[in-house]
Amino acid sequence: MRFKDFERIVFFTGAGMSAESGVPTYRGAGGIWREYDYRAYACQDAFNHDPEHVWEFHNYRRGIVGACAPNRGHEIIAELEATHHVTVVTQNIDGLHQLAGSTNVIELHGSLWRLRCDHCGNRHRGRENPLEELHCTACHSYWRPDIVWFGDTLNFENIQDAQHALQECDLMISIGTSGVVYPAAALPMVAKRSGARMVEVNPELTDMSVLYDVNFRTTASEALTEMSGA
Ligand code: NAD
Ligand code: ZN
């Protein structure tokens, strides 16, 4: 199983992709939802009720993630753009794929580094850390993290772009996702139906493991290093 035998690759990544960078995963050992009650921090109701409380949590996450650098796995994916058509479809909100140099990234769940104002439609992108000015520069309503929270719907165009890339690819590699968050978890099926070679990278067995032709039971950086070998 080597990259050189394929042309169009889609990487479908989850929290485990960034684990070697030191970003905590949601589930599993050290998972962030074990520490925090997400209902109090990551949903629209919580934000409507107490935006500053929600921002406290997101600033805490900005602090952790902002101190993390892309790992060798992110770098290998970015470098592949020199020789392959590469699309990254990620559930991560940490921006580490882009920081490593990937240019074709679909962020299904938004980004910790993007803000939007639901009052006037203003948007902002930046890695201020922590975010101190919590108010929209145009209308002074609270900025909202441009993240898909629990109960939010996914951006339709993102889903369409992801589906298109998955239909066209000849290799689809899932990395570090437990495959339990829908509708994202259903996307790899599109590639399978279109006849792509299916690879899973995860040190643990997942609900989705049976979907795949090849399973690397190891970390993202190790599996990617192996696949880039001669
Ligand atoms: P998850 O936490 O549910 O699952 C992480 C998976 O990664 C597990 O199956 C685990 O076995 C695997 N893993 C752990 N270390 C790994 C490594 N070194 N290499 C490869 N795999 C490894 O995460 P998920 O499936 O992405 O779904 C959770 C949701 O949490 C997503 O919606 C995502 O938006 C969000 N999230 C994002 C981040 C981030 O931006 N980095 C972090 C946590 C959660
Ligand atoms: Zn505004």
PDB file of C-alpha atoms and ligand atoms in Angstrom:
ATOM      1  CA  MET A   1       0.000   0.000   0.000  1.00  0.00           C
ATOM      2  CA  ARG A   2       1.956   2.986  -1.352  1.00  0.00           C
ATOM      3  CA  PHE A   3       0.869   6.476  -2.422  1.00  0.00           C
ATOM      4  CA  LYS A   4       2.805   6.124  -5.653  1.00  0.00           C
ATOM      5  CA  ASP A   5       0.268   3.589  -6.943  1.00  0.00           C
ATOM      6  CA  PHE A   6      -2.574   6.142  -6.812  1.00  0.00           C
ATOM      7  CA  GLU A   7      -3.412   9.553  -8.289  1.00  0.00           C
ATOM      8  CA  ARG A   8      -6.289  11.138  -6.428  1.00  0.00           C
ATOM      9  CA  ILE A   9      -6.251  10.805  -2.685  1.00  0.00           C
ATOM     10  CA  VAL A  10      -8.794  11.921  -0.093  1.00  0.00           C
ATOM     11  CA  PHE A  11      -7.714  12.033   3.538  1.00  0.00           C
ATOM     12  CA  PHE A  12     -10.661  11.892   5.918  1.00  0.00           C
ATOM     13  CA  THR A  13      -9.282  12.987   9.271  1.00  0.00           C
ATOM     14  CA  GLY A  14     -10.457  13.206  12.871  1.00  0.00           C
ATOM     15  CA  ALA A  15      -9.081  14.130  16.256  1.00  0.00           C
ATOM     16  CA  GLY A  16      -6.542  11.260  16.207  1.00  0.00           C
ATOM     17  CA  MET A  17      -4.753  13.013  13.323  1.00  0.00           C
ATOM     18  CA  SER A  18      -3.703  15.730  15.760  1.00  0.00           C
ATOM     19  CA  ALA A  19      -3.084  13.495  18.780  1.00  0.00           C
ATOM     20  CA  GLU A  20       0.668  13.363  18.076  1.00  0.00           C
ATOM     21  CA  SER A  21       0.657  17.172  18.020  1.00  0.00           C
ATOM     22  CA  GLY A  22      -0.662  17.152  21.583  1.00  0.00           C
ATOM     23  CA  VAL A  23      -4.250  18.198  20.793  1.00  0.00           C
ATOM     24  CA  PRO A  24      -6.595  16.234  23.075  1.00  0.00           C
ATOM     25  CA  THR A  25      -9.093  13.917  21.349  1.00  0.00           C
ATOM     26  CA  TYR A  26     -12.769  14.048  22.352  1.00  0.00           C
ATOM     27  CA  ARG A  27     -13.255  10.407  23.147  1.00  0.00           C
ATOM     28  CA  GLY A  28     -10.845   7.836  24.485  1.00  0.00           C
ATOM     29  CA  ALA A  29      -8.137   8.414  27.086  1.00  0.00           C
ATOM     30  CA  GLY A  30      -7.812  12.069  28.049  1.00  0.00           C
ATOM     31  CA  GLY A  31     -10.871  12.946  25.941  1.00  0.00           C
ATOM     32  CA  ILE A  32     -11.954  16.524  26.504  1.00  0.00           C
ATOM     33  CA  TRP A  33     -15.656  15.747  27.034  1.00  0.00           C
ATOM     34  CA  ARG A  34     -14.749  13.747  30.105  1.00  0.00           C
ATOM     35  CA  GLU A  35     -13.439  16.933  31.663  1.00  0.00           C
ATOM     36  CA  TYR A  36     -16.122  19.329  30.416  1.00  0.00           C
ATOM     37  CA  ASP A  37     -19.863  19.015  30.129  1.00  0.00           C
ATOM     38  CA  TYR A  38     -20.247  19.935  26.461  1.00  0.00           C
ATOM     39  CA  ARG A  39     -23.877  20.987  26.880  1.00  0.00           C
ATOM     40  CA  ALA A  40     -22.584  23.915  28.907  1.00  0.00           C
ATOM     41  CA  TYR A  41     -20.028  25.031  26.313  1.00  0.00           C
ATOM     42  CA  ALA A  42     -20.533  23.780  22.793  1.00  0.00           C
ATOM     43  CA  CYS A  43     -24.078  24.447  21.711  1.00  0.00           C
ATOM     44  CA  GLN A  44     -26.095  27.405  20.499  1.00  0.00           C
ATOM     45  CA  ASP A  45     -28.339  27.440  23.598  1.00  0.00           C
ATOM     46  CA  ALA A  46     -25.347  27.834  25.881  1.00  0.00           C
ATOM     47  CA  PHE A  47     -24.022  30.666  23.716  1.00  0.00           C
ATOM     48  CA  ASN A  48     -27.382  32.463  23.678  1.00  0.00           C
ATOM     49  CA  HIS A  49     -27.638  32.110  27.420  1.00  0.00           C
ATOM     50  CA  ASP A  50     -24.088  33.098  28.414  1.00  0.00           C
ATOM     51  CA  PRO A  51     -21.710  33.932  25.551  1.00  0.00           C
ATOM     52  CA  GLU A  52     -18.832  34.911  27.842  1.00  0.00           C
ATOM     53  CA  HIS A  53     -18.932  31.522  29.557  1.00  0.00           C
ATOM     54  CA  VAL A  54     -18.802  29.805  26.168  1.00  0.00           C
ATOM     55  CA  TRP A  55     -15.910  32.069  25.134  1.00  0.00           C
ATOM     56  CA  GLU A  56     -14.006  31.136  28.291  1.00  0.00           C
ATOM     57  CA  PHE A  57     -14.044  27.517  27.157  1.00  0.00           C
ATOM     58  CA  HIS A  58     -13.144  28.356  23.551  1.00  0.00           C
ATOM     59  CA  ASN A  59     -10.306  30.598  24.664  1.00  0.00           C
ATOM     60  CA  TYR A  60      -9.045  27.707  26.779  1.00  0.00           C
ATOM     61  CA  ARG A  61      -9.132  25.510  23.658  1.00  0.00           C
ATOM     62  CA  ARG A  62      -7.437  28.235  21.579  1.00  0.00           C
ATOM     63  CA  GLY A  63      -4.689  28.278  24.186  1.00  0.00           C
ATOM     64  CA  ILE A  64      -4.106  24.511  24.028  1.00  0.00           C
ATOM     65  CA  VAL A  65      -4.367  24.181  20.255  1.00  0.00           C
ATOM     66  CA  GLY A  66      -2.441  27.392  19.548  1.00  0.00           C
ATOM     67  CA  ALA A  67       0.563  25.927  21.333  1.00  0.00           C
ATOM     68  CA  CYS A  68       0.502  22.774  19.156  1.00  0.00           C
ATOM     69  CA  ALA A  69       2.395  22.345  15.896  1.00  0.00           C
ATOM     70  CA  PRO A  70       1.592  20.080  12.948  1.00  0.00           C
ATOM     71  CA  ASN A  71       3.119  16.606  13.277  1.00  0.00           C
ATOM     72  CA  ARG A  72       4.973  14.535  10.680  1.00  0.00           C
ATOM     73  CA  GLY A  73       1.647  13.115   9.478  1.00  0.00           C
ATOM     74  CA  HIS A  74       0.250  16.575   8.624  1.00  0.00           C
ATOM     75  CA  GLU A  75       3.507  17.363   6.839  1.00  0.00           C
ATOM     76  CA  ILE A  76       3.462  14.202   4.711  1.00  0.00           C
ATOM     77  CA  ILE A  77      -0.107  14.957   3.604  1.00  0.00           C
ATOM     78  CA  ALA A  78       0.869  18.530   2.682  1.00  0.00           C
ATOM     79  CA  GLU A  79       3.990  17.384   0.779  1.00  0.00           C
ATOM     80  CA  LEU A  80       1.914  14.933  -1.293  1.00  0.00           C
ATOM     81  CA  GLU A  81       0.358  17.874  -3.147  1.00  0.00           C
ATOM     82  CA  ALA A  82       3.577  18.039  -5.182  1.00  0.00           C
ATOM     83  CA  THR A  83       2.862  14.662  -6.788  1.00  0.00           C
ATOM     84  CA  HIS A  84      -0.836  13.883  -6.272  1.00  0.00           C
ATOM     85  CA  HIS A  85      -4.279  15.427  -6.391  1.00  0.00           C
ATOM     86  CA  VAL A  86      -5.014  15.683  -2.670  1.00  0.00           C
ATOM     87  CA  THR A  87      -8.165  16.672  -0.808  1.00  0.00           C
ATOM     88  CA  VAL A  88      -8.329  16.762   2.978  1.00  0.00           C
ATOM     89  CA  VAL A  89     -11.796  16.366   4.460  1.00  0.00           C
ATOM     90  CA  THR A  90     -11.404  17.018   8.147  1.00  0.00           C
ATOM     91  CA  GLN A  91     -13.592  16.959  11.239  1.00  0.00           C
ATOM     92  CA  ASN A  92     -10.877  18.857  13.094  1.00  0.00           C
ATOM     93  CA  ILE A  93     -11.228  22.507  13.976  1.00  0.00           C
ATOM     94  CA  ASP A  94      -7.565  23.040  14.855  1.00  0.00           C
ATOM     95  CA  GLY A  95      -6.283  24.316  11.480  1.00  0.00           C
ATOM     96  CA  LEU A  96      -3.146  22.121  11.658  1.00  0.00           C
ATOM     97  CA  HIS A  97      -3.518  20.758   8.107  1.00  0.00           C
ATOM     98  CA  GLN A  98      -3.341  24.309   6.709  1.00  0.00           C
ATOM     99  CA  LEU A  99      -0.497  25.219   9.031  1.00  0.00           C
ATOM    100  CA  ALA A 100       1.457  22.256   7.616  1.00  0.00           C
ATOM    101  CA  GLY A 101       0.843  23.599   4.091  1.00  0.00           C
ATOM    102  CA  SER A 102      -2.220  21.728   2.809  1.00  0.00           C
ATOM    103  CA  THR A 103      -4.161  24.005   0.453  1.00  0.00           C
ATOM    104  CA  ASN A 104      -7.244  21.919  -0.317  1.00  0.00           C
ATOM    105  CA  VAL A 105      -8.921  21.406   3.053  1.00  0.00           C
ATOM    106  CA  ILE A 106     -12.653  21.023   3.672  1.00  0.00           C
ATOM    107  CA  GLU A 107     -13.393  21.792   7.324  1.00  0.00           C
ATOM    108  CA  LEU A 108     -16.639  19.926   7.982  1.00  0.00           C
ATOM    109  CA  HIS A 109     -16.957  21.191  11.545  1.00  0.00           C
ATOM    110  CA  GLY A 110     -15.636  24.722  11.086  1.00  0.00           C
ATOM    111  CA  SER A 111     -12.571  26.238  12.694  1.00  0.00           C
ATOM    112  CA  LEU A 112     -11.447  27.471  16.054  1.00  0.00           C
ATOM    113  CA  TRP A 113      -9.685  30.317  14.183  1.00  0.00           C
ATOM    114  CA  ARG A 114     -12.735  31.665  12.396  1.00  0.00           C
ATOM    115  CA  LEU A 115     -15.400  33.926  13.883  1.00  0.00           C
ATOM    116  CA  ARG A 116     -18.759  34.941  12.578  1.00  0.00           C
ATOM    117  CA  CYS A 117     -21.406  37.402  13.648  1.00  0.00           C
ATOM    118  CA  ASP A 118     -24.878  35.938  13.292  1.00  0.00           C
ATOM    119  CA  HIS A 119     -26.352  39.417  13.769  1.00  0.00           C
ATOM    120  CA  CYS A 120     -24.799  41.225  10.778  1.00  0.00           C
ATOM    121  CA  GLY A 121     -22.987  38.467   8.872  1.00  0.00           C
ATOM    122  CA  ASN A 122     -19.482  39.832   9.535  1.00  0.00           C
ATOM    123  CA  ARG A 123     -16.609  37.312   9.524  1.00  0.00           C
ATOM    124  CA  HIS A 124     -13.084  37.232  10.857  1.00  0.00           C
ATOM    125  CA  ARG A 125     -10.159  34.823  10.569  1.00  0.00           C
ATOM    126  CA  GLY A 126      -7.189  34.972  12.923  1.00  0.00           C
ATOM    127  CA  ARG A 127      -5.161  33.084  15.521  1.00  0.00           C
ATOM    128  CA  GLU A 128      -5.420  35.650  18.370  1.00  0.00           C
ATOM    129  CA  ASN A 129      -4.825  33.662  21.443  1.00  0.00           C
ATOM    130  CA  PRO A 130      -6.770  34.207  23.648  1.00  0.00           C
ATOM    131  CA  LEU A 131      -9.385  36.185  21.759  1.00  0.00           C
ATOM    132  CA  GLU A 132      -9.779  39.330  23.868  1.00  0.00           C
ATOM    133  CA  GLU A 133     -12.191  41.381  21.772  1.00  0.00           C
ATOM    134  CA  LEU A 134     -15.323  39.275  21.936  1.00  0.00           C
ATOM    135  CA  HIS A 135     -17.482  41.730  20.001  1.00  0.00           C
ATOM    136  CA  CYS A 136     -18.050  42.056  16.268  1.00  0.00           C
ATOM    137  CA  THR A 137     -16.149  45.028  14.857  1.00  0.00           C
ATOM    138  CA  ALA A 138     -19.165  46.090  12.773  1.00  0.00           C
ATOM    139  CA  CYS A 139     -22.194  45.791  15.064  1.00  0.00           C
ATOM    140  CA  HIS A 140     -20.780  44.970  18.532  1.00  0.00           C
ATOM    141  CA  SER A 141     -22.787  41.777  18.995  1.00  0.00           C
ATOM    142  CA  TYR A 142     -20.778  38.864  20.371  1.00  0.00           C
ATOM    143  CA  TRP A 143     -18.575  37.024  17.890  1.00  0.00           C
ATOM    144  CA  ARG A 144     -19.524  33.357  17.649  1.00  0.00           C
ATOM    145  CA  PRO A 145     -16.841  30.730  17.047  1.00  0.00           C
ATOM    146  CA  ASP A 146     -17.460  29.489  13.468  1.00  0.00           C
ATOM    147  CA  ILE A 147     -17.645  25.911  14.654  1.00  0.00           C
ATOM    148  CA  VAL A 148     -20.350  23.315  14.110  1.00  0.00           C
ATOM    149  CA  TRP A 149     -21.623  22.817  17.639  1.00  0.00           C
ATOM    150  CA  PHE A 150     -23.791  20.006  18.943  1.00  0.00           C
ATOM    151  CA  GLY A 151     -27.210  20.404  17.347  1.00  0.00           C
ATOM    152  CA  ASP A 152     -25.963  22.590  14.446  1.00  0.00           C
ATOM    153  CA  THR A 153     -26.296  21.484  10.833  1.00  0.00           C
ATOM    154  CA  LEU A 154     -23.288  21.107   8.572  1.00  0.00           C
ATOM    155  CA  ASN A 155     -22.595  23.512   5.731  1.00  0.00           C
ATOM    156  CA  PHE A 156     -24.281  22.066   2.635  1.00  0.00           C
ATOM    157  CA  GLU A 157     -21.623  23.253   0.169  1.00  0.00           C
ATOM    158  CA  ASN A 158     -18.892  21.643   2.262  1.00  0.00           C
ATOM    159  CA  ILE A 159     -20.730  18.331   2.170  1.00  0.00           C
ATOM    160  CA  GLN A 160     -21.188  18.576  -1.591  1.00  0.00           C
ATOM    161  CA  ASP A 161     -17.506  19.405  -2.153  1.00  0.00           C
ATOM    162  CA  ALA A 162     -16.488  16.494   0.068  1.00  0.00           C
ATOM    163  CA  GLN A 163     -18.835  14.099  -1.738  1.00  0.00           C
ATOM    164  CA  HIS A 164     -17.462  15.202  -5.080  1.00  0.00           C
ATOM    165  CA  ALA A 165     -13.855  14.614  -4.003  1.00  0.00           C
ATOM    166  CA  LEU A 166     -14.799  11.207  -2.569  1.00  0.00           C
ATOM    167  CA  GLN A 167     -16.526  10.157  -5.787  1.00  0.00           C
ATOM    168  CA  GLU A 168     -13.482  11.052  -7.859  1.00  0.00           C
ATOM    169  CA  CYS A 169     -10.681   9.612  -5.714  1.00  0.00           C
ATOM    170  CA  ASP A 170      -8.921   6.293  -6.241  1.00  0.00           C
ATOM    171  CA  LEU A 171      -7.600   6.141  -2.655  1.00  0.00           C
ATOM    172  CA  MET A 172      -9.463   7.158   0.478  1.00  0.00           C
ATOM    173  CA  ILE A 173      -7.585   7.169   3.782  1.00  0.00           C
ATOM    174  CA  SER A 174      -9.405   7.625   7.062  1.00  0.00           C
ATOM    175  CA  ILE A 175      -7.131   8.742   9.900  1.00  0.00           C
ATOM    176  CA  GLY A 176      -7.861   9.018  13.617  1.00  0.00           C
ATOM    177  CA  THR A 177     -11.619   9.110  13.669  1.00  0.00           C
ATOM    178  CA  SER A 178     -13.879   6.996  15.832  1.00  0.00           C
ATOM    179  CA  GLY A 179     -16.581   7.223  13.141  1.00  0.00           C
ATOM    180  CA  VAL A 180     -19.453   7.910  15.490  1.00  0.00           C
ATOM    181  CA  VAL A 181     -20.213  11.571  14.698  1.00  0.00           C
ATOM    182  CA  TYR A 182     -22.814  11.806  11.917  1.00  0.00           C
ATOM    183  CA  PRO A 183     -23.296  12.900   9.201  1.00  0.00           C
ATOM    184  CA  ALA A 184     -19.498  13.146   8.779  1.00  0.00           C
ATOM    185  CA  ALA A 185     -19.023   9.445   9.578  1.00  0.00           C
ATOM    186  CA  ALA A 186     -21.123   8.420   6.558  1.00  0.00           C
ATOM    187  CA  LEU A 187     -18.965  10.259   4.013  1.00  0.00           C
ATOM    188  CA  PRO A 188     -16.311   7.546   3.457  1.00  0.00           C
ATOM    189  CA  MET A 189     -19.114   5.314   2.107  1.00  0.00           C
ATOM    190  CA  VAL A 190     -19.261   7.558  -0.957  1.00  0.00           C
ATOM    191  CA  ALA A 191     -15.680   6.621  -1.881  1.00  0.00           C
ATOM    192  CA  LYS A 192     -16.338   2.949  -1.250  1.00  0.00           C
ATOM    193  CA  ARG A 193     -19.373   2.969  -3.533  1.00  0.00           C
ATOM    194  CA  SER A 194     -17.282   4.658  -6.225  1.00  0.00           C
ATOM    195  CA  GLY A 195     -14.703   1.877  -6.083  1.00  0.00           C
ATOM    196  CA  ALA A 196     -11.834   3.639  -4.280  1.00  0.00           C
ATOM    197  CA  ARG A 197      -9.248   1.662  -2.346  1.00  0.00           C
ATOM    198  CA  MET A 198     -10.148   2.132   1.339  1.00  0.00           C
ATOM    199  CA  VAL A 199      -7.540   2.493   4.110  1.00  0.00           C
ATOM    200  CA  GLU A 200      -8.072   3.083   7.814  1.00  0.00           C
ATOM    201  CA  VAL A 201      -5.393   4.391  10.164  1.00  0.00           C
ATOM    202  CA  ASN A 202      -6.251   4.037  13.833  1.00  0.00           C
ATOM    203  CA  PRO A 203      -4.417   2.322  16.709  1.00  0.00           C
ATOM    204  CA  GLU A 204      -7.824   1.018  17.835  1.00  0.00           C
ATOM    205  CA  LEU A 205     -10.615  -0.917  16.154  1.00  0.00           C
ATOM    206  CA  THR A 206     -13.567   1.375  15.250  1.00  0.00           C
ATOM    207  CA  ASP A 207     -17.235   0.895  14.339  1.00  0.00           C
ATOM    208  CA  MET A 208     -16.163   1.609  10.753  1.00  0.00           C
ATOM    209  CA  SER A 209     -13.164  -0.740  10.535  1.00  0.00           C
ATOM    210  CA  VAL A 210     -15.059  -3.345   8.501  1.00  0.00           C
ATOM    211  CA  LEU A 211     -15.513  -0.828   5.666  1.00  0.00           C
ATOM    212  CA  TYR A 212     -11.824  -0.800   4.870  1.00  0.00           C
ATOM    213  CA  ASP A 213      -9.611  -2.926   2.613  1.00  0.00           C
ATOM    214  CA  VAL A 214      -6.490  -2.188   4.641  1.00  0.00           C
ATOM    215  CA  ASN A 215      -6.200  -1.294   8.337  1.00  0.00           C
ATOM    216  CA  PHE A 216      -3.078   0.270   9.824  1.00  0.00           C
ATOM    217  CA  ARG A 217      -3.284  -0.298  13.576  1.00  0.00           C
ATOM    218  CA  THR A 218      -0.777   2.418  14.317  1.00  0.00           C
ATOM    219  CA  THR A 219      -0.452   6.191  14.638  1.00  0.00           C
ATOM    220  CA  ALA A 220      -1.027   8.703  11.860  1.00  0.00           C
ATOM    221  CA  SER A 221       2.632   9.644  11.399  1.00  0.00           C
ATOM    222  CA  GLU A 222       3.844   6.034  11.373  1.00  0.00           C
ATOM    223  CA  ALA A 223       1.265   4.832   8.861  1.00  0.00           C
ATOM    224  CA  LEU A 224       1.795   7.832   6.568  1.00  0.00           C
ATOM    225  CA  THR A 225       5.566   7.374   6.688  1.00  0.00           C
ATOM    226  CA  GLU A 226       5.108   3.748   5.682  1.00  0.00           C
ATOM    227  CA  MET A 227       2.759   4.606   2.804  1.00  0.00           C
ATOM    228  CA  SER A 228       5.162   7.217   1.430  1.00  0.00           C
ATOM    229  CA  GLY A 229       8.037   4.700   1.370  1.00  0.00           C
ATOM    230  CA  ALA A 230       9.414   3.288  -1.869  1.00  0.00           C
TER     231      ALA A 230
HETATM  232  P1  NAD B   1     -12.677  11.047  18.442  1.00  0.00           P
HETATM  233  O1  NAD B   1     -12.034  11.719  19.613  1.00  0.00           O
HETATM  234  O2  NAD B   1     -14.055  10.532  18.584  1.00  0.00           O
HETATM  235  O3  NAD B   1     -11.766   9.804  17.985  1.00  0.00           O
HETATM  236  C1  NAD B   1     -10.385   9.900  17.884  1.00  0.00           C
HETATM  237  C2  NAD B   1      -9.859   8.611  17.272  1.00  0.00           C
HETATM  238  O4  NAD B   1      -8.455   8.778  17.032  1.00  0.00           O
HETATM  239  C3  NAD B   1     -10.014   7.368  18.158  1.00  0.00           C
HETATM  240  O5  NAD B   1     -10.627   6.352  17.403  1.00  0.00           O
HETATM  241  C4  NAD B   1      -8.558   7.007  18.520  1.00  0.00           C
HETATM  242  O6  NAD B   1      -8.375   5.597  18.607  1.00  0.00           O
HETATM  243  C5  NAD B   1      -7.779   7.575  17.355  1.00  0.00           C
HETATM  244  N1  NAD B   1      -6.377   7.945  17.632  1.00  0.00           N
HETATM  245  C6  NAD B   1      -5.824   8.295  18.825  1.00  0.00           C
HETATM  246  N2  NAD B   1      -4.518   8.590  18.676  1.00  0.00           N
HETATM  247  C7  NAD B   1      -4.220   8.425  17.347  1.00  0.00           C
HETATM  248  C8  NAD B   1      -3.043   8.583  16.562  1.00  0.00           C
HETATM  249  N3  NAD B   1      -1.891   8.983  17.100  1.00  0.00           N
HETATM  250  N4  NAD B   1      -3.111   8.328  15.224  1.00  0.00           N
HETATM  251  C9  NAD B   1      -4.278   7.924  14.644  1.00  0.00           C
HETATM  252  N5  NAD B   1      -5.427   7.749  15.357  1.00  0.00           N
HETATM  253  C10 NAD B   1      -5.408   8.007  16.688  1.00  0.00           C
HETATM  254  O7  NAD B   1     -12.588  12.088  17.247  1.00  0.00           O
HETATM  255  P2  NAD B   1     -13.411  12.279  15.910  1.00  0.00           P
HETATM  256  O8  NAD B   1     -13.743  10.960  15.314  1.00  0.00           O
HETATM  257  O9  NAD B   1     -12.687  13.298  15.153  1.00  0.00           O
HETATM  258  O10 NAD B   1     -14.820  12.878  16.310  1.00  0.00           O
HETATM  259  C11 NAD B   1     -15.006  13.752  17.302  1.00  0.00           C
HETATM  260  C12 NAD B   1     -15.446  15.169  17.002  1.00  0.00           C
HETATM  261  O11 NAD B   1     -14.571  15.953  17.793  1.00  0.00           O
HETATM  262  C13 NAD B   1     -15.308  15.712  15.651  1.00  0.00           C
HETATM  263  O12 NAD B   1     -16.545  16.249  15.373  1.00  0.00           O
HETATM  264  C14 NAD B   1     -14.281  16.858  15.719  1.00  0.00           C
HETATM  265  O13 NAD B   1     -14.829  18.039  15.169  1.00  0.00           O
HETATM  266  C15 NAD B   1     -14.077  17.104  17.138  1.00  0.00           C
HETATM  267  N6  NAD B   1     -12.680  17.293  17.652  1.00  0.00           N
HETATM  268  C16 NAD B   1     -11.732  17.992  16.984  1.00  0.00           C
HETATM  269  C17 NAD B   1     -10.436  18.092  17.494  1.00  0.00           C
HETATM  270  C18 NAD B   1      -9.385  18.860  16.728  1.00  0.00           C
HETATM  271  O14 NAD B   1      -9.703  19.815  16.040  1.00  0.00           O
HETATM  272  N7  NAD B   1      -8.107  18.434  16.805  1.00  0.00           N
HETATM  273  C19 NAD B   1     -10.101  17.481  18.697  1.00  0.00           C
HETATM  274  C20 NAD B   1     -11.096  16.789  19.372  1.00  0.00           C
HETATM  275  C21 NAD B   1     -12.370  16.683  18.816  1.00  0.00           C
HETATM  276 ZN    ZN B   2     -21.851  42.006  13.630  1.00  0.00          ZN
END
